[in-house]
Amino acid sequence: MYIKMKLAFKIFSLLFVLFAQGISSIEHISVTWESSVNLVEHESKNVSIMLSQELNHTSVLYLNTTSYSSKNGKNPASYPQNVTLVPRSKEAAAIEVKAINVGRSVIRILTEDKDLRLPDSPNLRVFVIHSHSVYILNIVIGWIYFAAWSISFYPQVILNFKRKSVVGLNFDFLAYNLLGFTAYGLYNIGMFWIPTVQNEYRQEFPNGVNPVQLNDVCFTLHAVLITSVTIFQCFIYERGGQQVSLIAKVLLGASLLAITILLIVTACGKLSWLTYLMVFSYLKLAISLIKYLPQAYMNYRRKSTDGWSIGNVMLDFTGGSLSIVQMFLQSYNNDEWNLIFGDPTKFGLGLISVLFDVFFMVQHYILYTPTPQIPADNEQLIADESTS
């Protein structure tokens, strides 16, 4: 009996070892590399190929260009057609990329090795630029206008709090802002966090880069929160009988109805979720075109900008102006002027926003200059002097 139990234990141990070896043999080794590199003309760089664990055999990666663009029509980067991965090393190889001329190139990396698992988007994007300094300046400008736009919501909240009144702040503007930022936030969340949408985007644009980053998500969520706070102030402070106009109610209601209908259509499989989310981005663009009009018209009718924070306008002007400057610098650095003229919607909306800010500044500082309020004790002093 003891011998039989000992024999059974040995057989079980052997089967366990064989099973464990089988599991380890089908475990894939993940391959990673930098998703993009920035080079200036005639510069070269070795892009390291990293493995999640060491290989026990030699393997090969194959490289080919799926798309490129440059002013002279030639591929702006050169690289080897294949790379050999050496065994017993987590840094298995390096791809030497050489910059030839300004432009961009998308390199697809593939393998026939079944043991290797490549990224969902197995691309290496090479951007050949005029100057690293301009590239860094672009990043700095991006963070400055991101900060300016983020802070721009607070002067209005502070002004409302100090005045204990929202008279002079147009409610249509707030309603449009809330719907616009909510729509844009849902678009950003879907593109950044939902795998189904990300997979649909990769299938639709295999050489593209997800346009939504974490700071885009944070900005829109913050914008919705602060806009909601401003709307809450409209319920607790003096409002002077203001309310959302009938035109705004109709437009907002039609937008929500269209979104609901499209949601049902998408849930039934007639539209992709990516297409549905793109509708939210178009809605945000449309709202950005009209949202300033009610406030500008209200200022004109009142012949005053009291209650409308000029600090909000100045910060928005700063952010909008810097975003346009960034677009020009990026276009120059990459020799891709279609970043501006190829996407007139984005450029046009930024320009319209800046022009409205200029118009509000003209209203505030030239057309409807605020009358300085004289303290009561000074008024009495002036009255006494005039009678003496």
XYZ file of C-alpha atoms in Angstrom:
388
model
C 0.000 0.000 0.000
C 2.821 2.379 0.901
C 4.654 1.555 -2.346
C 1.517 2.224 -4.385
C 0.989 5.597 -2.679
C 4.637 6.534 -3.239
C 4.364 5.574 -6.919
C 1.171 7.582 -7.324
C 2.806 10.620 -5.721
C 5.750 10.391 -8.141
C 3.404 10.111 -11.123
C 1.403 13.112 -9.876
C 4.617 15.133 -9.372
C 5.790 14.274 -12.882
C 2.450 15.274 -14.396
C 2.537 18.587 -12.467
C 6.041 19.378 -13.766
C 5.008 18.561 -17.347
C 1.891 20.717 -16.976
C 3.906 23.631 -15.589
C 6.398 23.359 -18.438
C 3.534 23.320 -20.918
C 2.051 26.478 -19.397
C 5.409 28.263 -19.506
C 5.992 27.153 -23.088
C 2.796 28.840 -24.323
C 3.369 32.018 -22.314
C 3.939 34.886 -24.696
C 6.860 37.289 -24.379
C 5.788 40.909 -24.687
C 7.820 43.143 -26.997
C 7.891 46.901 -26.416
C 9.638 49.977 -27.823
C 9.235 53.752 -27.895
C 6.056 54.600 -29.749
C 7.606 57.703 -31.338
C 10.939 59.470 -31.735
C 11.796 63.054 -32.656
C 14.941 63.707 -34.672
C 16.438 66.689 -36.480
C 17.821 66.341 -39.993
C 20.854 64.018 -40.281
C 20.487 62.880 -36.659
C 20.302 59.185 -35.786
C 19.021 57.259 -32.785
C 18.976 53.659 -31.590
C 15.484 52.597 -30.514
C 15.776 49.773 -27.986
C 13.602 46.658 -28.309
C 12.656 45.447 -24.827
C 11.305 42.021 -23.844
C 9.228 41.092 -20.808
C 11.526 38.098 -20.288
C 14.576 36.590 -21.948
C 14.258 34.648 -25.171
C 15.632 31.121 -25.361
C 15.959 31.310 -29.148
C 16.798 33.781 -31.902
C 13.899 35.670 -33.461
C 13.408 38.297 -36.167
C 11.342 41.488 -36.419
C 10.398 42.824 -39.859
C 10.049 46.551 -40.525
C 8.253 48.352 -43.330
C 6.885 51.860 -43.911
C 3.100 52.089 -43.996
C 2.918 55.841 -44.620
C 5.128 58.901 -44.765
C 4.998 62.562 -45.709
C 7.621 65.176 -46.518
C 7.935 68.285 -48.642
C 10.154 66.562 -51.242
C 7.976 63.452 -51.366
C 10.709 61.131 -50.060
C 10.734 58.952 -46.950
C 12.217 61.184 -44.224
C 13.774 58.281 -42.299
C 15.910 55.237 -43.042
C 16.102 52.064 -40.972
C 16.982 48.351 -41.338
C 14.440 46.073 -43.001
C 14.722 43.488 -40.222
C 16.156 43.221 -36.723
C 17.415 40.051 -35.045
C 16.492 39.486 -31.405
C 19.254 37.744 -29.515
C 18.491 35.170 -26.800
C 19.172 35.530 -23.081
C 18.729 39.329 -23.007
C 15.737 41.516 -22.137
C 17.152 44.327 -24.281
C 17.238 42.066 -27.287
C 18.107 44.531 -30.054
C 18.050 48.139 -31.230
C 16.700 49.767 -34.364
C 18.977 52.450 -35.791
C 16.781 55.190 -37.248
C 18.429 57.912 -39.346
C 16.745 61.233 -40.169
C 17.129 62.274 -43.796
C 14.813 65.252 -44.233
C 11.982 66.982 -42.371
C 8.752 65.011 -42.360
C 7.144 62.039 -40.634
C 7.161 58.306 -41.194
C 5.134 55.450 -39.730
C 7.038 52.154 -39.460
C 5.093 48.927 -38.917
C 6.952 46.233 -36.939
C 5.838 42.597 -37.359
C 7.118 39.109 -36.582
C 6.376 35.500 -37.480
C 7.438 34.236 -34.044
C 4.359 32.851 -32.272
C 6.003 33.258 -28.864
C 6.218 37.050 -29.190
C 3.357 39.413 -28.397
C 3.593 42.803 -30.102
C 1.709 45.959 -28.980
C -1.872 46.419 -30.197
C -0.563 49.171 -32.459
C 2.862 47.838 -33.545
C 4.050 51.124 -35.044
C 7.104 53.297 -34.574
C 6.449 56.900 -35.539
C 9.431 58.969 -36.631
C 9.110 62.764 -36.670
C 11.987 64.592 -38.330
C 11.844 68.245 -37.276
C 13.782 71.459 -37.868
C 14.700 72.126 -34.248
C 14.558 70.439 -30.854
C 14.363 73.919 -29.263
C 11.152 74.718 -31.150
C 9.776 71.317 -30.113
C 10.468 72.072 -26.430
C 9.048 75.589 -26.811
C 5.878 74.048 -28.222
C 5.541 71.826 -25.150
C 6.018 74.811 -22.813
C 3.442 76.868 -24.736
C 1.036 73.937 -24.556
C 1.231 73.799 -20.777
C 0.894 77.589 -20.473
C -2.303 77.779 -22.501
C -3.624 74.665 -20.742
C -3.110 76.485 -17.410
C -4.604 79.733 -18.748
C -7.742 77.993 -20.013
C -8.100 76.004 -16.776
C -7.793 79.098 -14.574
C -10.055 81.187 -16.820
C -13.189 79.741 -15.186
C -12.367 81.084 -11.721
C -12.553 84.903 -12.145
C -16.280 84.645 -12.944
C -16.930 82.430 -9.916
C -14.993 84.834 -7.676
C -16.790 87.870 -9.127
C -20.189 86.270 -8.518
C -19.192 85.457 -4.944
C -18.005 88.989 -4.221
C -21.100 90.635 -5.745
C -23.505 88.005 -4.392
C -25.153 88.473 -7.776
C -25.073 86.945 -11.278
C -26.796 89.891 -12.943
C -24.896 90.586 -16.165
C -23.841 86.971 -16.713
C -25.847 85.448 -19.551
C -27.551 82.171 -18.695
C -27.586 80.969 -22.313
C -23.779 81.123 -22.298
C -23.658 78.935 -19.195
C -26.151 76.421 -20.623
C -24.216 76.122 -23.886
C -20.967 75.774 -21.956
C -22.303 72.982 -19.756
C -23.615 70.948 -22.691
C -20.513 71.600 -24.779
C -18.010 70.585 -22.122
C -20.115 67.578 -21.089
C -20.213 66.365 -24.697
C -16.482 66.944 -25.116
C -15.792 65.211 -21.810
C -17.741 62.109 -22.859
C -15.819 62.050 -26.146
C -12.470 62.308 -24.325
C -13.384 59.649 -21.748
C -14.487 57.240 -24.461
C -11.355 57.759 -26.557
C -8.997 57.581 -23.585
C -10.493 54.858 -21.372
C -12.890 52.587 -23.280
C -11.093 49.678 -25.053
C -13.937 49.089 -27.550
C -13.679 52.648 -28.831
C -9.883 52.507 -28.928
C -9.984 49.291 -30.986
C -12.459 50.861 -33.427
C -10.164 53.888 -33.752
C -7.141 51.679 -34.526
C -9.138 49.833 -37.172
C -10.366 53.093 -38.715
C -6.976 54.854 -38.524
C -4.253 52.153 -38.404
C -1.469 54.729 -38.800
C -3.089 57.351 -36.598
C -2.393 58.401 -33.019
C -5.143 58.671 -30.430
C -5.721 62.461 -30.268
C -6.942 62.382 -26.655
C -4.432 62.576 -23.813
C -4.894 62.538 -20.034
C -4.698 66.331 -19.775
C -7.627 66.589 -22.244
C -9.744 64.388 -19.971
C -8.753 66.327 -16.844
C -9.432 69.688 -18.505
C -12.960 68.803 -19.627
C -13.922 67.204 -16.300
C -12.630 70.308 -14.512
C -14.544 72.549 -16.937
C -17.811 70.680 -16.285
C -17.278 70.927 -12.517
C -16.540 74.667 -12.458
C -19.347 75.455 -14.916
C -21.709 73.526 -12.633
C -20.506 75.604 -9.680
C -21.215 78.794 -11.648
C -24.713 77.539 -12.512
C -25.302 76.717 -8.837
C -24.438 80.345 -8.015
C -27.257 81.391 -10.357
C -29.729 79.678 -8.002
C -28.463 81.195 -4.760
C -27.447 84.742 -5.781
C -29.403 87.715 -7.105
C -30.298 87.011 -10.727
C -32.493 89.948 -11.679
C -35.179 87.820 -13.306
C -32.760 86.280 -15.810
C -33.469 82.867 -17.303
C -32.411 80.687 -20.223
C -33.940 81.987 -23.465
C -36.477 80.064 -25.546
C -33.996 79.817 -28.449
C -31.386 78.220 -26.197
C -33.948 75.811 -24.745
C -34.974 74.700 -28.248
C -31.369 74.221 -29.387
C -30.388 72.359 -26.220
C -33.497 70.182 -26.340
C -32.935 69.326 -30.014
C -29.319 68.419 -29.264
C -30.261 66.120 -26.386
C -33.014 64.494 -28.459
C -30.601 63.841 -31.339
C -28.009 62.363 -28.962
C -30.639 60.058 -27.423
C -31.886 58.844 -30.819
C -28.328 58.191 -31.995
C -27.632 56.297 -28.762
C -30.514 53.926 -29.526
C -29.300 53.515 -33.125
C -25.765 52.778 -31.906
C -26.979 50.313 -29.269
C -28.820 48.460 -32.055
C -25.526 48.064 -33.916
C -26.306 50.456 -36.790
C -23.489 52.840 -35.826
C -20.082 52.212 -34.272
C -19.374 53.653 -30.834
C -16.504 55.625 -32.359
C -18.909 57.305 -34.791
C -21.324 58.020 -31.945
C -18.581 59.679 -29.890
C -17.484 61.728 -32.894
C -20.975 63.256 -32.840
C -20.176 64.620 -29.370
C -17.025 66.290 -30.692
C -18.999 67.881 -33.551
C -21.591 69.093 -31.049
C -18.831 70.762 -29.021
C -17.524 72.471 -32.162
C -20.999 73.756 -33.046
C -21.572 75.095 -29.534
C -18.194 76.848 -29.569
C -19.348 78.790 -32.643
C -22.452 80.260 -30.998
C -21.922 80.249 -27.230
C -20.442 83.771 -27.008
C -23.201 85.435 -29.041
C -25.798 85.722 -26.212
C -23.291 87.349 -23.831
C -22.071 89.810 -26.475
C -25.651 90.778 -27.366
C -26.591 91.102 -23.679
C -23.670 93.474 -23.086
C -24.807 95.521 -26.101
C -28.410 95.791 -24.872
C -27.347 96.726 -21.328
C -24.544 99.011 -22.598
C -22.509 97.511 -19.790
C -20.213 94.579 -19.009
C -20.944 94.641 -15.290
C -21.292 91.097 -14.020
C -19.216 89.632 -16.888
C -15.672 88.975 -15.682
C -12.966 90.563 -17.808
C -10.449 88.269 -16.088
C -12.161 85.294 -17.726
C -11.852 87.040 -21.103
C -8.156 87.915 -20.670
C -7.190 84.366 -19.676
C -9.253 82.866 -22.497
C -7.568 85.280 -24.931
C -4.157 84.220 -23.615
C -4.965 80.529 -24.027
C -6.497 80.944 -27.473
C -3.664 83.103 -28.788
C -0.994 80.716 -27.536
C -2.817 77.723 -29.030
C -2.735 79.428 -32.446
C 0.968 80.288 -31.996
C 1.613 76.640 -31.140
C -0.136 75.487 -34.313
C 2.084 77.752 -36.444
C 5.276 76.661 -34.650
C 4.339 72.995 -34.980
C 3.539 73.430 -38.667
C 6.909 75.104 -39.276
C 8.858 72.552 -37.261
C 7.266 69.588 -39.044
C 6.893 71.193 -42.480
C 3.201 70.285 -42.298
C 1.139 73.402 -42.899
C -1.929 71.218 -43.326
C -1.981 71.150 -39.504
C -3.509 74.634 -39.916
C -4.913 74.907 -43.417
C -5.764 71.203 -43.675
C -7.896 71.441 -40.531
C -9.720 74.778 -40.897
C -12.292 73.783 -38.268
C -9.798 73.642 -35.412
C -7.939 76.747 -36.545
C -11.165 78.618 -37.294
C -12.683 77.878 -33.883
C -9.525 79.035 -32.128
C -9.526 82.228 -34.184
C -13.250 82.877 -33.548
C -12.705 82.463 -29.806
C -9.850 84.990 -29.852
C -11.885 87.462 -31.933
C -14.777 87.265 -29.482
C -12.347 87.908 -26.622
C -11.075 91.003 -28.444
C -14.680 92.129 -28.957
C -15.423 91.682 -25.235
C -12.319 93.720 -24.364
C -13.480 96.497 -26.705
C -16.903 96.418 -25.020
C -15.370 96.523 -21.537
C -12.555 99.062 -21.979
C -13.862 101.309 -24.800
C -17.589 101.089 -25.513
C -19.015 100.503 -22.034
C -16.328 101.700 -19.646
C -17.375 100.845 -16.079
C -18.236 103.896 -13.987
C -15.990 103.932 -10.902
C -17.995 103.703 -7.702
C -17.221 106.461 -5.178
C -17.220 105.422 -1.514
C -19.907 107.049 0.634
C -17.434 109.041 2.789
C -15.761 110.455 -0.330
C -19.166 111.428 -1.740
C -19.913 113.374 1.459
C -16.501 115.078 1.280
C -17.116 116.143 -2.329
C -20.579 117.447 -1.404
C -19.157 119.519 1.475
C -16.456 121.001 -0.744
C -19.002 121.932 -3.412
C -21.130 123.887 -0.919
C -18.256 125.739 0.660
